Amino acid sequence: MSTLLVAKKEFQDAIRSRLLLLVTSLFTAFLAFYTYYKFAMVTPAEPAVVADLYRAVASVVAVVGTLLGYNVIVGERESGSLQFLLAQPHTRRDVVIGKLLGRAAVVAVTVGIAFAVVGAHYAVLVETSPSVMAYARLGGKILVLGVVFVAVAIAFSAAVRSTTMATWGAVWLAFLFAFVWDSVLAVIKTFLFTSQTLPPWYYLITRFNPKFAFVHIDATALDTIPFYLKGWFGGVILAGWLLVPLGVAYLRFQRGDLA
């Protein structure tokens, strides 16, 4: 019950501060623009599919999720409100899990509204609109990714002791998952490998970015497809990113003082 009370307070704070309105508006605007770009401006020779939306939207939700979670604990630690919160019948576990649930609800509302509004618009007005089921599946994947990135950011927020460190850490995490990971892999592929055949470890590193957990990686050039490139392993990667950083950060948060 205490966990749900913390989650409810976190969600209500997002409403009162207009954070929910801001994030939902910006994400909906981006999704509308990018969907229009992919489907309304498509040429017959290059038909667009819903999968074309995934990477760009996943990169944006990586940034959104990180920014939603990076300050929720360390910010209250510095302001002193965390001590007040823990003076009530809430444990530190209630705080960590409750804040995760509260921010996950913000992500759920944001993604749900954005995909409902944009999807309904294109289903009615655009002849080349994506199928409803494919669009809904994409929304579900983006929602899961958003929750994972929120969890990673909250873990970072629980582990550090200053908002300055949390801010720089959030910027680094957002750029790492959204842009840097892809760029580093592209450089490795360009300068280290002259043939089209890439070693298995390259595919493994690619997939360890949670953004790529849902992406089918074409490794047909390999003699055998390793288990970590099969569909089910994407769920393992997401579960790992959801649970491991949060668990480690919780242990650090549990043992530390609030000063």
Rosetta silent file (secondary structure, phi, psi, omega in degrees, C-alpha in Angstrom):
SEQUENCE: MSTLLVAKKEFQDAIRSRLLLLVTSLFTAFLAFYTYYKFAMVTPAEPAVVADLYRAVASVVAVVGTLLGYNVIVGERESGSLQFLLAQPHTRRDVVIGKLLGRAAVVAVTVGIAFAVVGAHYAVLVETSPSVMAYARLGGKILVLGVVFVAVAIAFSAAVRSTTMATWGAVWLAFLFAFVWDSVLAVIKTFLFTSQTLPPWYYLITRFNPKFAFVHIDATALDTIPFYLKGWFGGVILAGWLLVPLGVAYLRFQRGDLA
SCORE:     score description
SCORE:     0.000 S_00000001
   1 L     0.000  -41.620  179.360    0.000    0.000    0.000 S_00000001
   2 H   -61.631  -38.609  178.393    2.832    2.421    0.840 S_00000001
   3 H   -59.964  -43.902 -179.239    4.384    1.768   -2.565 S_00000001
   4 H   -68.063  -33.482  177.214    1.144    2.697   -4.311 S_00000001
   5 H   -65.475  -41.858  176.731    0.809    5.856   -2.223 S_00000001
   6 H   -63.699  -42.871  179.540    4.288    6.965   -3.293 S_00000001
   7 H   -62.118  -42.929  179.500    3.440    6.125   -6.912 S_00000001
   8 H   -62.472  -43.835  178.697    0.191    8.095   -6.707 S_00000001
   9 H   -62.672  -41.491 -179.272    1.983   11.114   -5.248 S_00000001
  10 H   -63.152  -42.565  179.690    4.654   10.933   -7.949 S_00000001
  11 H   -67.721  -41.882  178.645    2.055   10.835  -10.711 S_00000001
  12 H   -64.904  -36.527  176.435    0.044   13.668   -9.160 S_00000001
  13 H   -62.297  -38.353  178.394    3.213   15.749   -8.845 S_00000001
  14 H   -65.254  -33.575  177.485    3.812   15.254  -12.568 S_00000001
  15 H   -72.170  -46.984 -177.151    0.292   16.547  -13.253 S_00000001
  16 H   -63.586  -37.760 -178.711    0.575   19.528  -10.902 S_00000001
  17 L   -81.912    0.202 -177.951    3.943   20.584  -12.283 S_00000001
  18 L    65.466   14.231  176.637    2.579   20.263  -15.844 S_00000001
  19 H   -63.514  -43.343  179.804    5.375   17.809  -16.584 S_00000001
  20 H   -60.819  -43.715  179.587    2.879   15.267  -17.884 S_00000001
  21 H   -63.159  -43.791 -178.451    1.289   17.860  -20.163 S_00000001
  22 H   -64.229  -49.856 -177.138    4.659   19.025  -21.472 S_00000001
  23 H   -64.289  -43.179 -179.823    6.057   15.555  -22.145 S_00000001
  24 H   -63.589  -42.394 -179.325    2.831   14.315  -23.739 S_00000001
  25 H   -64.004  -46.798 -177.847    2.554   17.367  -25.980 S_00000001
  26 H   -67.026  -42.300 -178.744    6.152   17.201  -27.179 S_00000001
  27 H   -67.976  -39.563  177.799    6.133   13.453  -27.750 S_00000001
  28 H   -63.957  -41.498  178.855    2.806   13.595  -29.600 S_00000001
  29 H   -62.649  -43.729  178.564    4.109   16.417  -31.790 S_00000001
  30 H   -63.049  -46.591 -177.925    7.252   14.453  -32.621 S_00000001
  31 H   -62.543  -39.738  178.802    5.321   11.263  -33.355 S_00000001
  32 H   -63.638  -45.792 -179.611    2.865   13.153  -35.569 S_00000001
  33 H   -63.255  -46.241 -174.827    5.656   14.822  -37.516 S_00000001
  34 H   -71.469  -36.563  176.384    7.698   11.660  -37.969 S_00000001
  35 H   -65.572  -40.990  176.342    4.695    9.528  -38.904 S_00000001
  36 H   -60.561  -43.983 -179.719    3.663   12.169  -41.433 S_00000001
  37 H   -60.698  -40.387 -175.419    7.185   12.199  -42.821 S_00000001
  38 H   -80.515  -33.603 -172.130    7.240    8.419  -43.198 S_00000001
  39 H  -109.281  -37.955 -178.448    3.707    7.795  -44.462 S_00000001
  40 H   -81.669  -25.050 -179.477    2.271   10.962  -45.986 S_00000001
  41 L  -103.210   13.344 -176.759    5.457   11.854  -47.879 S_00000001
  42 L   -72.531  146.446  175.307    6.194    8.298  -48.974 S_00000001
  43 L   -98.347  148.991 -178.774    6.820    7.565  -52.645 S_00000001
  44 L   -55.830  -30.807 -178.692    5.200    4.528  -54.307 S_00000001
  45 L   -73.750  -18.798 -177.680    8.637    3.077  -55.051 S_00000001
  46 L  -129.966   71.923 -178.644    9.545    3.155  -51.366 S_00000001
  47 L   -64.338  136.967 -179.408    6.510    2.095  -49.323 S_00000001
  48 L   -88.715  150.560  174.203    6.875    2.762  -45.621 S_00000001
  49 L  -127.845  164.597 -176.647    6.135    0.234  -42.915 S_00000001
  50 L   -59.952  -33.280 -179.559    5.643    0.659  -39.185 S_00000001
  51 H   -59.086  -25.058  178.935    9.090   -0.803  -38.515 S_00000001
  52 H   -65.597  -22.904 -179.246   10.546    2.298  -40.177 S_00000001
  53 H   -80.954  -21.696 -164.092    9.280    4.353  -37.240 S_00000001
  54 H   -60.967  -52.083 -170.329   10.852    2.230  -34.531 S_00000001
  55 H   -63.871  -44.247 -179.513   14.457    3.381  -34.330 S_00000001
  56 H   -65.989  -44.343 -179.564   13.773    7.110  -34.337 S_00000001
  57 H   -67.025  -37.453  177.947   10.891    6.844  -31.859 S_00000001
  58 H   -64.080  -37.829  177.942   12.938    4.503  -29.646 S_00000001
  59 H   -64.448  -41.058  179.372   15.779    7.034  -29.580 S_00000001
  60 H   -66.750  -42.390 -178.450   13.389    9.787  -28.517 S_00000001
  61 H   -69.918  -24.806  173.517   11.791    7.663  -25.804 S_00000001
  62 H   -63.414  -42.192  177.599   15.273    6.827  -24.500 S_00000001
  63 H   -68.080  -45.321 -178.791   15.818   10.533  -23.927 S_00000001
  64 H   -61.048  -48.831 -179.079   12.315   11.053  -22.505 S_00000001
  65 H   -61.400  -40.970  179.491   12.562    8.127  -20.090 S_00000001
  66 H   -64.661  -44.489 -178.424   15.988    9.190  -18.873 S_00000001
  67 H   -70.234  -26.444  177.671   14.926   12.780  -18.274 S_00000001
  68 H   -72.570  -27.201 -171.851   11.783   11.661  -16.447 S_00000001
  69 H  -108.232  -15.253 -167.003   13.710    9.578  -13.938 S_00000001
  70 L   -67.606  -23.917 -171.322   17.120   11.095  -13.326 S_00000001
  71 L  -114.241    3.622 -168.262   16.126   13.592  -10.622 S_00000001
  72 L   -70.442  -28.962  179.830   13.246   11.952   -8.770 S_00000001
  73 L  -103.288  -49.516 -177.415   15.255   10.704   -5.786 S_00000001
  74 H   -65.856  -31.181  177.632   18.426   12.768   -5.680 S_00000001
  75 H   -64.854  -41.913  178.085   16.410   15.958   -6.172 S_00000001
  76 H   -73.211  -27.975  175.586   14.292   15.198   -3.126 S_00000001
  77 H   -63.606  -45.026 -178.149   17.415   14.191   -1.203 S_00000001
  78 H   -70.969  -35.621 -178.366   18.952   17.629   -1.783 S_00000001
  79 H   -77.661  -17.294 -178.354   15.737   19.536   -1.071 S_00000001
  80 L    93.463   -8.933 -178.130   15.114   17.631    2.156 S_00000001
  81 H   -71.144  -19.450  178.134   11.688   16.363    1.100 S_00000001
  82 H   -67.672  -37.458  177.074   13.010   12.806    0.980 S_00000001
  83 H   -63.576  -40.141  177.460   13.529   12.867    4.745 S_00000001
  84 H   -63.914  -40.590 -179.416    9.940   14.025    5.186 S_00000001
  85 H   -64.327  -41.416 -178.491    8.731   11.252    2.885 S_00000001
  86 H   -78.456  -13.934  174.822   10.648    8.586    4.800 S_00000001
  87 H   -72.585  -20.119  173.892    9.397    9.970    8.118 S_00000001
  88 L   -82.545  172.964 -176.800    6.002    8.652    7.048 S_00000001
  89 L   -72.787   57.527  176.574    5.328    4.899    7.023 S_00000001
  90 L  -122.911  134.819  173.408    7.316    4.394    3.806 S_00000001
  91 L   -88.361  169.883  177.692   10.457    2.311    3.480 S_00000001
  92 H   -66.327  -31.410  175.185   13.240    3.134    1.059 S_00000001
  93 H   -64.614  -40.692  176.628   12.076    0.237   -1.074 S_00000001
  94 H   -58.555  -40.131 -178.071    8.606    1.815   -1.178 S_00000001
  95 H   -65.812  -48.498 -177.155   10.192    5.054   -2.363 S_00000001
  96 H   -64.229  -50.561 -177.441   12.259    3.478   -5.147 S_00000001
  97 H   -69.507  -39.418  179.800    9.516    1.192   -6.468 S_00000001
  98 H   -63.162  -42.283  178.619    6.780    3.778   -5.957 S_00000001
  99 H   -67.699  -35.312  174.874    8.656    6.435   -7.880 S_00000001
 100 H   -62.124  -46.210 -179.860    9.337    3.934  -10.646 S_00000001
 101 H   -64.577  -39.947  179.850    5.626    3.099  -10.868 S_00000001
 102 H   -63.833  -45.517  179.302    4.652    6.772  -10.789 S_00000001
 103 H   -72.855  -31.107  174.653    7.026    7.735  -13.584 S_00000001
 104 H   -63.165  -35.919  176.709    6.115    4.587  -15.514 S_00000001
 105 H   -65.065  -37.073  176.076    2.515    5.804  -15.376 S_00000001
 106 H   -61.861  -44.299  177.936    3.655    9.113  -16.865 S_00000001
 107 H   -62.410  -43.048 -178.173    5.326    7.201  -19.701 S_00000001
 108 H   -62.022  -44.673  179.073    2.218    5.053  -20.193 S_00000001
 109 H   -65.414  -43.157 -179.628   -0.082    8.070  -20.451 S_00000001
 110 H   -60.270  -51.832 -178.357    2.342    9.884  -22.746 S_00000001
 111 H   -66.843  -41.773 -179.041    2.796    6.966  -25.133 S_00000001
 112 H   -61.265  -47.510 -179.873   -0.871    5.972  -24.987 S_00000001
 113 H   -65.881  -44.289 -177.586   -2.177    9.434  -25.832 S_00000001
 114 H   -60.739  -48.176 -177.619    0.436   10.049  -28.521 S_00000001
 115 H   -71.614  -32.630  177.878   -0.191    6.783  -30.348 S_00000001
 116 H   -67.453  -46.603 -177.887   -3.972    7.050  -29.962 S_00000001
 117 H   -66.755  -51.399 -176.669   -4.129   10.597  -31.330 S_00000001
 118 H   -69.033  -41.936  179.987   -1.634   10.147  -34.143 S_00000001
 119 H   -62.776  -42.951  178.940   -2.808    6.649  -35.033 S_00000001
 120 H   -63.827  -40.298 -179.953   -6.465    7.686  -35.225 S_00000001
 121 H   -60.719  -48.340 -176.345   -5.585   10.672  -37.395 S_00000001
 122 H   -74.956  -28.804  177.333   -3.656    8.632  -39.928 S_00000001
 123 H   -64.947  -31.061 -176.415   -6.144    5.773  -39.933 S_00000001
 124 H   -92.242  -40.102 -167.410   -8.867    8.204  -41.038 S_00000001
 125 H  -103.783  -22.119 -172.291   -7.088   10.758  -43.195 S_00000001
 126 L  -110.939  124.477 -176.036   -4.033    9.169  -44.769 S_00000001
 127 L   -64.014  -35.482 -177.896   -4.398    6.533  -47.459 S_00000001
 128 L   -95.353   27.216 -176.867   -0.985    4.996  -46.742 S_00000001
 129 L   -65.271  151.389  178.430   -1.516    4.907  -42.974 S_00000001
 130 L   -68.676  157.872  178.717   -0.004    2.030  -40.989 S_00000001
 131 L   -67.131  150.572 -176.724   -2.229   -0.830  -39.912 S_00000001
 132 H   -62.007  -45.536 -177.185   -3.913   -0.441  -36.544 S_00000001
 133 H   -66.599  -41.281  179.017   -2.467   -3.639  -35.083 S_00000001
 134 H   -64.600  -39.401  179.382    1.064   -2.903  -36.273 S_00000001
 135 H   -67.842  -38.665  178.301    0.826    0.608  -34.850 S_00000001
 136 H   -65.726  -40.646  177.575   -0.515   -0.739  -31.549 S_00000001
 137 H   -63.904  -39.774  176.641    2.345   -3.240  -31.319 S_00000001
 138 H   -61.619  -43.537  178.074    4.818   -0.454  -31.954 S_00000001
 139 H   -60.434  -39.854  177.650    3.208    1.575  -29.171 S_00000001
 140 H   -63.522  -42.078  178.150    3.517   -1.372  -26.797 S_00000001
 141 H   -63.509  -42.917 -179.693    7.210   -1.790  -27.588 S_00000001
 142 H   -65.636  -37.059  177.248    7.857    1.913  -27.091 S_00000001
 143 H   -62.167  -46.513  178.866    6.001    1.824  -23.767 S_00000001
 144 H   -60.419  -44.900  178.748    8.160   -1.052  -22.512 S_00000001
 145 H   -60.665  -42.893 -179.971   11.317    0.762  -23.605 S_00000001
 146 H   -59.575  -42.337  178.921   10.186    3.942  -21.874 S_00000001
 147 H   -65.144  -40.005  179.069    9.678    2.116  -18.578 S_00000001
 148 H   -63.088  -44.643 -179.407   13.108    0.473  -18.878 S_00000001
 149 H   -68.134  -34.254  173.842   14.836    3.810  -19.481 S_00000001
 150 H   -62.247  -43.168 -179.719   12.945    5.357  -16.557 S_00000001
 151 H   -61.999  -43.355  178.757   14.147    2.489  -14.351 S_00000001
 152 H   -62.912  -42.438 -179.410   17.773    2.993  -15.404 S_00000001
 153 H   -67.167  -40.238  177.979   17.514    6.734  -14.745 S_00000001
 154 H   -66.324  -36.831  175.620   15.886    6.232  -11.335 S_00000001
 155 H   -59.723  -42.965  178.065   18.616    3.761  -10.455 S_00000001
 156 H   -64.780  -40.562 -179.874   21.167    6.438  -11.276 S_00000001
 157 H   -63.968  -35.726  179.552   19.191    8.978   -9.243 S_00000001
 158 H   -75.218  -24.852 -174.007   19.173    6.667   -6.222 S_00000001
 159 H   -87.775  -26.504 -176.543   22.889    5.947   -6.487 S_00000001
 160 L   -96.222  170.843 -172.983   24.283    9.501   -6.717 S_00000001
 161 L  -121.237    3.839  179.110   24.266   12.217   -4.081 S_00000001
 162 L  -143.228  148.838  179.072   23.965   15.482   -6.008 S_00000001
 163 H   -68.780  -28.634  177.294   21.682   16.880   -8.676 S_00000001
 164 H   -62.085  -48.064  178.050   24.707   18.106  -10.619 S_00000001
 165 H   -63.672  -38.982  179.728   26.021   14.575  -10.948 S_00000001
 166 H   -64.949  -39.518 -179.654   22.517   13.332  -11.745 S_00000001
 167 H   -64.496  -50.175  179.540   22.080   15.948  -14.476 S_00000001
 168 H   -65.183  -36.646  177.214   25.362   15.167  -16.191 S_00000001
 169 H   -64.496  -39.151  179.176   24.720   11.463  -15.759 S_00000001
 170 H   -65.133  -42.585  178.190   21.282   11.801  -17.356 S_00000001
 171 H   -61.059  -44.614 -179.208   22.725   13.654  -20.334 S_00000001
 172 H   -64.192  -45.278 -179.607   25.394   10.992  -20.741 S_00000001
 173 H   -63.042  -44.562 -178.276   22.912    8.120  -20.429 S_00000001
 174 H   -61.310  -46.592 -179.567   20.446    9.681  -22.865 S_00000001
 175 H   -70.267  -34.049  178.491   23.083   10.299  -25.513 S_00000001
 176 H   -60.777  -53.376 -175.935   24.687    6.904  -24.926 S_00000001
 177 H   -71.752  -37.203 -173.333   21.505    4.932  -25.521 S_00000001
 178 H   -83.269  -36.805 -169.984   20.008    7.172  -28.194 S_00000001
 179 H  -131.573  -46.726 -170.628   23.006    8.143  -30.323 S_00000001
 180 H   -65.256  -42.441 -179.093   26.509    7.234  -29.115 S_00000001
 181 H   -54.566  -48.047  179.999   25.989    3.457  -29.059 S_00000001
 182 H   -61.939  -43.075 -176.282   24.950    3.478  -32.724 S_00000001
 183 H   -66.020  -42.694  179.630   27.833    5.743  -33.730 S_00000001
 184 H   -62.879  -43.199  179.147   30.487    3.665  -31.984 S_00000001
 185 H   -64.747  -37.091  178.098   29.204    0.483  -33.601 S_00000001
 186 H   -64.500  -40.378  178.139   29.175    2.170  -37.002 S_00000001
 187 H   -64.960  -44.414  178.606   32.810    3.235  -36.549 S_00000001
 188 H   -59.493  -45.092 -178.537   33.789   -0.280  -35.456 S_00000001
 189 H   -64.107  -38.224 -175.918   32.027   -1.785  -38.453 S_00000001
 190 H   -73.589  -42.472 -169.858   33.621    0.661  -40.887 S_00000001
 191 H  -100.638  -19.003 -177.458   37.227    0.570  -39.728 S_00000001
 192 H  -100.971  -21.174 -175.367   37.712   -2.878  -38.196 S_00000001
 193 L  -126.160  123.927 -179.773   35.903   -5.120  -40.657 S_00000001
 194 L   -94.683  -21.459 -179.942   36.457   -5.127  -44.387 S_00000001
 195 L   -97.302  171.117  179.166   34.121   -8.006  -45.197 S_00000001
 196 L   -78.064  -16.892 -178.655   30.367   -8.220  -44.802 S_00000001
 197 L   -83.361  120.519 -179.686   30.703  -10.993  -42.212 S_00000001
 198 L  -105.074  147.861 -179.607   30.735   -9.599  -38.693 S_00000001
 199 L   -70.375  156.756 -178.810   31.810  -11.557  -35.603 S_00000001
 200 H   -57.320  -35.328 -176.924   29.141  -12.714  -33.133 S_00000001
 201 H   -64.509  -26.962  177.884   30.337  -10.334  -30.413 S_00000001
 202 H   -64.220  -43.983  178.438   29.486   -7.367  -32.643 S_00000001
 203 H   -66.316  -35.943  179.752   25.843   -8.440  -32.772 S_00000001
 204 H   -64.725  -45.730  178.452   25.850   -9.069  -29.025 S_00000001
 205 H   -62.134  -40.269  177.541   27.128   -5.559  -28.258 S_00000001
 206 H   -57.180  -45.739 -173.047   24.532   -4.137  -30.632 S_00000001
 207 H   -77.699  -17.378 -179.900   21.716   -5.901  -28.881 S_00000001
 208 H   -69.640  -16.993  169.682   22.799   -4.984  -25.367 S_00000001
 209 L   -71.140  121.073 -177.562   21.452   -1.508  -25.971 S_00000001
 210 H   -56.507  -24.319  178.354   17.847   -1.880  -24.739 S_00000001
 211 H   -60.517  -28.282 -177.261   16.755    0.197  -27.722 S_00000001
 212 H   -98.694    7.752 -177.029   17.658   -2.734  -29.979 S_00000001
 213 L   -62.853  -32.154 -179.250   16.028   -5.449  -27.872 S_00000001
 214 L   -93.555   -2.575 -175.550   13.009   -5.520  -30.195 S_00000001
 215 L   -86.698  131.062  174.474   15.022   -5.151  -33.400 S_00000001
 216 L   -76.547  120.012 -179.455   15.538   -8.205  -35.566 S_00000001
 217 L   -98.631  121.315 -177.936   19.261   -8.391  -36.266 S_00000001
 218 L   -78.249  102.966  179.343   20.110  -10.066  -39.539 S_00000001
 219 L  -117.952   33.135 -177.166   22.925  -12.466  -38.690 S_00000001
 220 L   -65.764  -17.777  178.521   22.309  -14.915  -41.525 S_00000001
 221 L   -70.120  -18.964  178.796   25.965  -14.613  -42.530 S_00000001
 222 L   -76.531  149.715  179.336   26.873  -16.584  -39.400 S_00000001
 223 L   -63.741  -43.049  176.499   27.057  -20.360  -39.642 S_00000001
 224 L  -131.289  143.890  179.456   24.787  -20.740  -36.632 S_00000001
 225 L   -83.329  115.384 -179.882   22.543  -18.157  -35.006 S_00000001
 226 L   -66.896  157.309 -174.819   23.662  -17.731  -31.374 S_00000001
 227 H   -60.873  -30.976 -175.602   21.018  -17.805  -28.668 S_00000001
 228 H   -76.437   -1.228  173.624   21.505  -14.135  -27.817 S_00000001
 229 H  -105.872    2.529  177.430   20.243  -13.127  -31.259 S_00000001
 230 L   -82.321  158.414 -172.127   16.997  -15.048  -30.951 S_00000001
 231 H   -57.028  -42.061 -174.899   13.768  -13.209  -30.236 S_00000001
 232 H   -65.249  -25.723 -176.612   13.283  -14.371  -26.656 S_00000001
 233 H   -71.449  -20.474  174.319   16.680  -13.045  -25.571 S_00000001
 234 H   -60.580  -37.582  176.397   15.490   -9.493  -26.186 S_00000001
 235 H   -65.375  -36.085  177.332   13.167   -9.942  -23.213 S_00000001
 236 H   -63.893  -43.028  179.421   16.097  -11.112  -21.094 S_00000001
 237 H   -62.291  -45.645  179.634   18.056   -7.993  -22.008 S_00000001
 238 H   -63.580  -41.806  178.398   15.148   -5.708  -21.140 S_00000001
 239 H   -63.010  -38.752  178.240   14.555   -7.508  -17.841 S_00000001
 240 H   -63.327  -45.016  178.847   18.238   -7.161  -17.030 S_00000001
 241 H   -67.243  -28.240  179.688   18.235   -3.426  -17.708 S_00000001
 242 H   -76.003  -41.513 -168.948   15.061   -3.062  -15.659 S_00000001
 243 H   -97.879  -41.235 -172.187   16.124   -5.057  -12.603 S_00000001
 244 H   -67.159  -54.295  178.997   19.914   -5.073  -12.264 S_00000001
 245 H   -60.019  -38.889 -179.396   20.677   -1.311  -12.164 S_00000001
 246 H   -66.054  -40.049  179.341   17.630   -0.709   -9.972 S_00000001
 247 H   -66.047  -44.535  179.251   18.632   -3.488   -7.577 S_00000001
 248 H   -63.967  -44.385 -179.923   22.231   -2.302   -7.258 S_00000001
 249 H   -65.354  -37.177  178.564   21.148    1.308   -6.779 S_00000001
 250 H   -62.815  -42.077  178.373   18.563    0.292   -4.187 S_00000001
 251 H   -61.439  -40.882  177.856   21.226   -1.492   -2.132 S_00000001
 252 H   -66.863  -42.120  179.579   23.395    1.617   -2.259 S_00000001
 253 H   -66.005  -38.340 -178.633   20.433    3.838   -1.394 S_00000001
 254 H   -65.129  -36.099 -174.896   19.377    1.528    1.443 S_00000001
 255 H   -91.098  -13.902 -177.138   22.790    1.641    3.099 S_00000001
 256 L   -88.579  164.978  174.860   23.513    5.339    2.608 S_00000001
 257 L   -90.785  173.158 -174.946   22.448    8.295    4.712 S_00000001
 258 L   -98.775   -0.403 -177.253   20.167   11.057    3.485 S_00000001
 259 L   -76.119    0.000    0.000   22.456   13.975    4.219 S_00000001
